[in-house]
Amino acid sequence: MTSWTRPVVAIFVKTPGRSSIKTRLARDLGRERAESLYLDAVDCVRESVDRSRLPRAWAVAESGAADRAPWADAPCQAQPAGDLGTRMAGVFIALRARAPAVLLIGGDLPQLDPALLGRAADWLTVPDRHVMGPAADGGFWLYGSSAHNPTSGWPGLPYSRPDTAAQFRATIGGSAEAWLKLPTRTDLDESTDLAAVCRELTALDAPTAAQQRFRDRLQGIIDG
């Protein structure tokens, strides 16, 4: 079983053909295009994490899908059954036992900046610290911690709401000095997010090759 000496990045993913993927995006773009965009976004996240030089693990949604393509290039941690809070808590606890800190992100943030991951990881070299990247919809695109188990309030918390990030942070507590807040980003959840994600990709100082391809693809969809 893999262990790490640096903060590990857990990328939450779903496997095409095993789960419904980006259903809100699929309503406007169609299932095949939504799934294709999702996999391209995951490639962007993968490349950005690798550029940050932090170790990564796939947090795979489906039982039995771990270690299978496209997740065979890194250690896998199966998400437990339950709501989002339960799944995040299970992954965090499992990986925190093997790493000094854990960063949780989704696979749907193609504009992920490797420099922000490095900043978050540096922050978490001190015990009992937390970092959050708020999302434009009121949720969060990243949470990380060097605490041993900040997860007790996660299950049952209402997610996908304008106050999700605020409630999530409140359940964890801690002094303001223990928290690092990263810039707000836009999750790619529905077609109305395309333009914002494209702008955030364009604003990157040093986009990866995958991010440049993704930006061009989004621009084509927007212009089309």
Tab-separated table of C-alpha atoms in Angstrom:
chain	number	residue	atom	x	y	z
A	1	MET	CA	0.000	0.000	0.000
A	2	THR	CA	1.452	3.328	-1.078
A	3	SER	CA	2.453	5.920	1.535
A	4	TRP	CA	3.639	9.476	0.957
A	5	THR	CA	5.953	11.924	2.706
A	6	ARG	CA	4.292	14.955	1.067
A	7	PRO	CA	0.638	16.040	0.881
A	8	VAL	CA	-1.243	13.781	-1.509
A	9	VAL	CA	-3.841	15.083	-3.975
A	10	ALA	CA	-6.969	12.934	-4.149
A	11	ILE	CA	-8.834	13.483	-7.430
A	12	PHE	CA	-12.497	12.493	-7.239
A	13	VAL	CA	-13.590	10.820	-10.456
A	14	LYS	CA	-16.388	8.804	-12.022
A	15	THR	CA	-15.830	6.138	-14.639
A	16	PRO	CA	-17.585	6.489	-18.017
A	17	GLY	CA	-19.886	3.570	-18.658
A	18	ARG	CA	-20.156	2.881	-14.931
A	19	SER	CA	-21.793	6.093	-13.689
A	20	SER	CA	-23.847	8.958	-15.044
A	21	ILE	CA	-21.439	11.808	-15.717
A	22	LYS	CA	-22.099	15.554	-15.905
A	23	THR	CA	-25.860	15.111	-16.260
A	24	ARG	CA	-26.572	18.852	-16.170
A	25	LEU	CA	-23.996	19.488	-18.870
A	26	ALA	CA	-25.379	16.569	-20.884
A	27	ARG	CA	-28.838	18.123	-20.962
A	28	ASP	CA	-27.496	20.876	-23.231
A	29	LEU	CA	-24.531	19.216	-24.959
A	30	GLY	CA	-25.605	15.576	-25.128
A	31	ARG	CA	-24.250	12.642	-23.124
A	32	GLU	CA	-21.331	11.733	-25.400
A	33	ARG	CA	-19.989	15.272	-25.638
A	34	ALA	CA	-20.423	15.835	-21.887
A	35	GLU	CA	-18.508	12.629	-21.094
A	36	SER	CA	-15.777	13.549	-23.570
A	37	LEU	CA	-15.400	16.995	-22.026
A	38	TYR	CA	-15.259	15.425	-18.582
A	39	LEU	CA	-12.434	13.080	-19.550
A	40	ASP	CA	-10.538	15.969	-21.153
A	41	ALA	CA	-11.017	17.973	-17.956
A	42	VAL	CA	-9.659	15.054	-15.929
A	43	ASP	CA	-6.593	15.020	-18.193
A	44	CYS	CA	-6.072	18.709	-17.413
A	45	VAL	CA	-6.285	18.024	-13.676
A	46	ARG	CA	-3.927	15.053	-13.971
A	47	GLU	CA	-1.348	17.119	-15.875
A	48	SER	CA	-1.602	20.042	-13.454
A	49	VAL	CA	-1.098	17.834	-10.402
A	50	ASP	CA	1.879	16.165	-12.039
A	51	ARG	CA	3.383	19.555	-12.878
A	52	SER	CA	3.024	20.547	-9.210
A	53	ARG	CA	5.206	17.499	-8.338
A	54	LEU	CA	2.758	16.438	-5.645
A	55	PRO	CA	1.753	12.784	-5.436
A	56	ARG	CA	-1.767	11.984	-6.588
A	57	ALA	CA	-4.348	9.281	-6.064
A	58	TRP	CA	-7.649	8.622	-7.806
A	59	ALA	CA	-10.713	8.626	-5.547
A	60	VAL	CA	-12.897	6.375	-7.693
A	61	ALA	CA	-16.677	6.411	-7.295
A	62	GLU	CA	-17.549	2.926	-8.501
A	63	SER	CA	-16.883	-0.273	-6.620
A	64	GLY	CA	-14.556	-2.481	-8.620
A	65	ALA	CA	-13.448	0.288	-11.008
A	66	ALA	CA	-10.279	1.194	-9.092
A	67	ASP	CA	-6.988	0.487	-10.855
A	68	ARG	CA	-8.771	0.069	-14.204
A	69	ALA	CA	-8.377	2.352	-17.196
A	70	PRO	CA	-8.359	5.312	-17.125
A	71	TRP	CA	-7.265	5.163	-13.456
A	72	ALA	CA	-4.387	2.681	-13.741
A	73	ASP	CA	-1.558	5.249	-13.670
A	74	ALA	CA	-1.770	6.133	-9.958
A	75	PRO	CA	-2.886	4.570	-6.672
A	76	CYS	CA	-6.652	4.335	-6.283
A	77	GLN	CA	-8.839	4.811	-3.227
A	78	ALA	CA	-12.427	3.651	-3.571
A	79	GLN	CA	-15.071	6.092	-2.370
A	80	PRO	CA	-17.349	4.536	0.262
A	81	ALA	CA	-21.098	4.403	-0.273
A	82	GLY	CA	-23.114	7.362	0.965
A	83	ASP	CA	-23.616	11.046	0.377
A	84	LEU	CA	-20.852	13.343	-0.800
A	85	GLY	CA	-19.743	14.172	2.729
A	86	THR	CA	-19.473	10.502	3.635
A	87	ARG	CA	-17.483	9.759	0.490
A	88	MET	CA	-15.083	12.657	1.032
A	89	ALA	CA	-14.618	11.689	4.680
A	90	GLY	CA	-13.860	8.080	3.814
A	91	VAL	CA	-11.251	9.037	1.241
A	92	PHE	CA	-9.671	11.654	3.500
A	93	ILE	CA	-9.350	9.301	6.473
A	94	ALA	CA	-7.899	6.479	4.373
A	95	LEU	CA	-5.274	8.688	2.716
A	96	ARG	CA	-4.453	10.762	5.804
A	97	ALA	CA	-3.256	7.562	7.480
A	98	ARG	CA	-0.627	7.319	4.734
A	99	ALA	CA	0.303	10.987	4.158
A	100	PRO	CA	1.061	14.090	6.271
A	101	ALA	CA	-1.820	15.976	4.630
A	102	VAL	CA	-4.529	15.397	2.037
A	103	LEU	CA	-5.912	17.679	-0.686
A	104	LEU	CA	-9.339	16.791	-2.113
A	105	ILE	CA	-10.276	18.057	-5.578
A	106	GLY	CA	-12.698	17.093	-8.331
A	107	GLY	CA	-11.862	16.011	-11.836
A	108	ASP	CA	-13.975	18.790	-13.333
A	109	LEU	CA	-11.652	21.752	-12.799
A	110	PRO	CA	-9.592	21.956	-16.014
A	111	GLN	CA	-8.282	25.398	-15.049
A	112	LEU	CA	-6.473	24.003	-12.001
A	113	ASP	CA	-3.261	25.987	-11.461
A	114	PRO	CA	-0.257	23.889	-10.354
A	115	ALA	CA	1.091	26.917	-8.469
A	116	LEU	CA	-2.019	26.995	-6.282
A	117	LEU	CA	-1.564	23.328	-5.436
A	118	GLY	CA	2.011	24.064	-4.430
A	119	ARG	CA	0.877	26.968	-2.282
A	120	ALA	CA	-1.713	24.769	-0.580
A	121	ALA	CA	0.799	21.989	0.032
A	122	ASP	CA	3.316	24.419	1.536
A	123	TRP	CA	0.617	25.730	3.880
A	124	LEU	CA	-0.155	22.214	5.076
A	125	THR	CA	3.405	21.453	6.152
A	126	VAL	CA	2.296	22.789	9.559
A	127	PRO	CA	-0.007	20.468	11.556
A	128	ASP	CA	-3.719	21.226	12.037
A	129	ARG	CA	-4.042	23.624	9.152
A	130	HIS	CA	-6.742	23.788	6.488
A	131	VAL	CA	-7.018	25.207	2.988
A	132	MET	CA	-10.092	25.849	0.865
A	133	GLY	CA	-10.626	26.951	-2.710
A	134	PRO	CA	-14.159	28.401	-2.958
A	135	ALA	CA	-16.232	27.796	-6.080
A	136	ALA	CA	-18.300	30.427	-7.849
A	137	ASP	CA	-21.526	28.543	-7.075
A	138	GLY	CA	-20.984	28.666	-3.307
A	139	GLY	CA	-19.288	25.299	-2.995
A	140	PHE	CA	-15.560	24.621	-3.076
A	141	TRP	CA	-13.168	23.241	-5.663
A	142	LEU	CA	-10.488	22.205	-3.161
A	143	TYR	CA	-10.233	21.331	0.483
A	144	GLY	CA	-7.073	20.203	2.191
A	145	SER	CA	-5.937	19.589	5.735
A	146	SER	CA	-3.007	18.456	7.846
A	147	ALA	CA	-5.344	17.693	10.766
A	148	HIS	CA	-5.764	14.018	11.606
A	149	ASN	CA	-9.541	13.817	11.311
A	150	PRO	CA	-11.566	16.974	10.597
A	151	THR	CA	-14.397	14.961	9.004
A	152	SER	CA	-17.006	14.388	11.728
A	153	GLY	CA	-19.390	17.046	10.412
A	154	TRP	CA	-19.106	16.184	6.724
A	155	PRO	CA	-21.778	13.446	6.370
A	156	GLY	CA	-25.284	14.809	6.096
A	157	LEU	CA	-24.156	18.344	5.305
A	158	PRO	CA	-26.238	19.840	2.454
A	159	TYR	CA	-24.077	20.197	-0.624
A	160	SER	CA	-24.694	21.970	-3.968
A	161	ARG	CA	-26.012	25.065	-2.217
A	162	PRO	CA	-24.876	28.700	-2.223
A	163	ASP	CA	-23.725	28.359	1.401
A	164	THR	CA	-22.037	24.963	1.114
A	165	ALA	CA	-18.471	26.253	1.552
A	166	ALA	CA	-19.424	28.381	4.561
A	167	GLN	CA	-21.252	25.501	6.248
A	168	PHE	CA	-18.452	23.059	5.487
A	169	ARG	CA	-15.865	25.359	7.020
A	170	ALA	CA	-18.070	25.947	10.064
A	171	THR	CA	-18.325	22.210	10.754
A	172	ILE	CA	-14.535	21.970	10.853
A	173	GLY	CA	-13.922	25.061	12.946
A	174	GLY	CA	-10.447	26.192	13.866
A	175	SER	CA	-9.040	29.680	14.142
A	176	ALA	CA	-8.925	32.001	11.164
A	177	GLU	CA	-5.126	31.787	11.308
A	178	ALA	CA	-5.316	28.036	10.610
A	179	TRP	CA	-7.087	28.546	7.271
A	180	LEU	CA	-5.743	29.505	3.849
A	181	LYS	CA	-8.237	30.707	1.265
A	182	LEU	CA	-7.375	30.219	-2.401
A	183	PRO	CA	-8.895	32.178	-5.312
A	184	THR	CA	-12.442	31.414	-6.409
A	185	ARG	CA	-12.844	29.179	-9.460
A	186	THR	CA	-15.750	27.884	-11.562
A	187	ASP	CA	-16.618	24.186	-11.605
A	188	LEU	CA	-17.621	22.844	-15.013
A	189	ASP	CA	-21.105	21.611	-14.124
A	190	GLU	CA	-23.397	22.990	-16.828
A	191	SER	CA	-23.315	24.831	-20.127
A	192	THR	CA	-23.597	28.241	-18.448
A	193	ASP	CA	-20.171	27.578	-16.886
A	194	LEU	CA	-18.358	27.180	-20.211
A	195	ALA	CA	-17.514	30.842	-20.744
A	196	ALA	CA	-16.260	31.378	-17.185
A	197	VAL	CA	-14.074	28.271	-17.311
A	198	CYS	CA	-12.692	29.386	-20.676
A	199	ARG	CA	-11.821	32.815	-19.229
A	200	GLU	CA	-10.092	31.225	-16.254
A	201	LEU	CA	-8.088	28.969	-18.565
A	202	THR	CA	-7.072	31.974	-20.678
A	203	ALA	CA	-5.913	33.806	-17.543
A	204	LEU	CA	-3.415	31.087	-16.573
A	205	ASP	CA	0.200	32.276	-16.730
A	206	ALA	CA	1.616	28.923	-17.822
A	207	PRO	CA	-1.124	26.569	-19.018
A	208	THR	CA	-0.277	22.935	-19.577
A	209	ALA	CA	-0.655	21.405	-23.024
A	210	ALA	CA	-3.898	19.738	-21.944
A	211	GLN	CA	-5.250	23.057	-20.685
A	212	GLN	CA	-4.461	24.786	-23.965
A	213	ARG	CA	-6.283	22.068	-25.901
A	214	PHE	CA	-9.235	22.249	-23.549
A	215	ARG	CA	-9.455	26.033	-23.815
A	216	ASP	CA	-9.480	25.798	-27.597
A	217	ARG	CA	-12.180	23.140	-27.469
A	218	LEU	CA	-14.353	25.230	-25.153
A	219	GLN	CA	-13.892	28.288	-27.331
A	220	GLY	CA	-15.061	26.269	-30.326
A	221	ILE	CA	-18.206	25.203	-28.468
A	222	ILE	CA	-18.894	28.771	-27.350
A	223	ASP	CA	-18.343	30.206	-30.827
A	224	GLY	CA	-20.326	27.426	-32.481
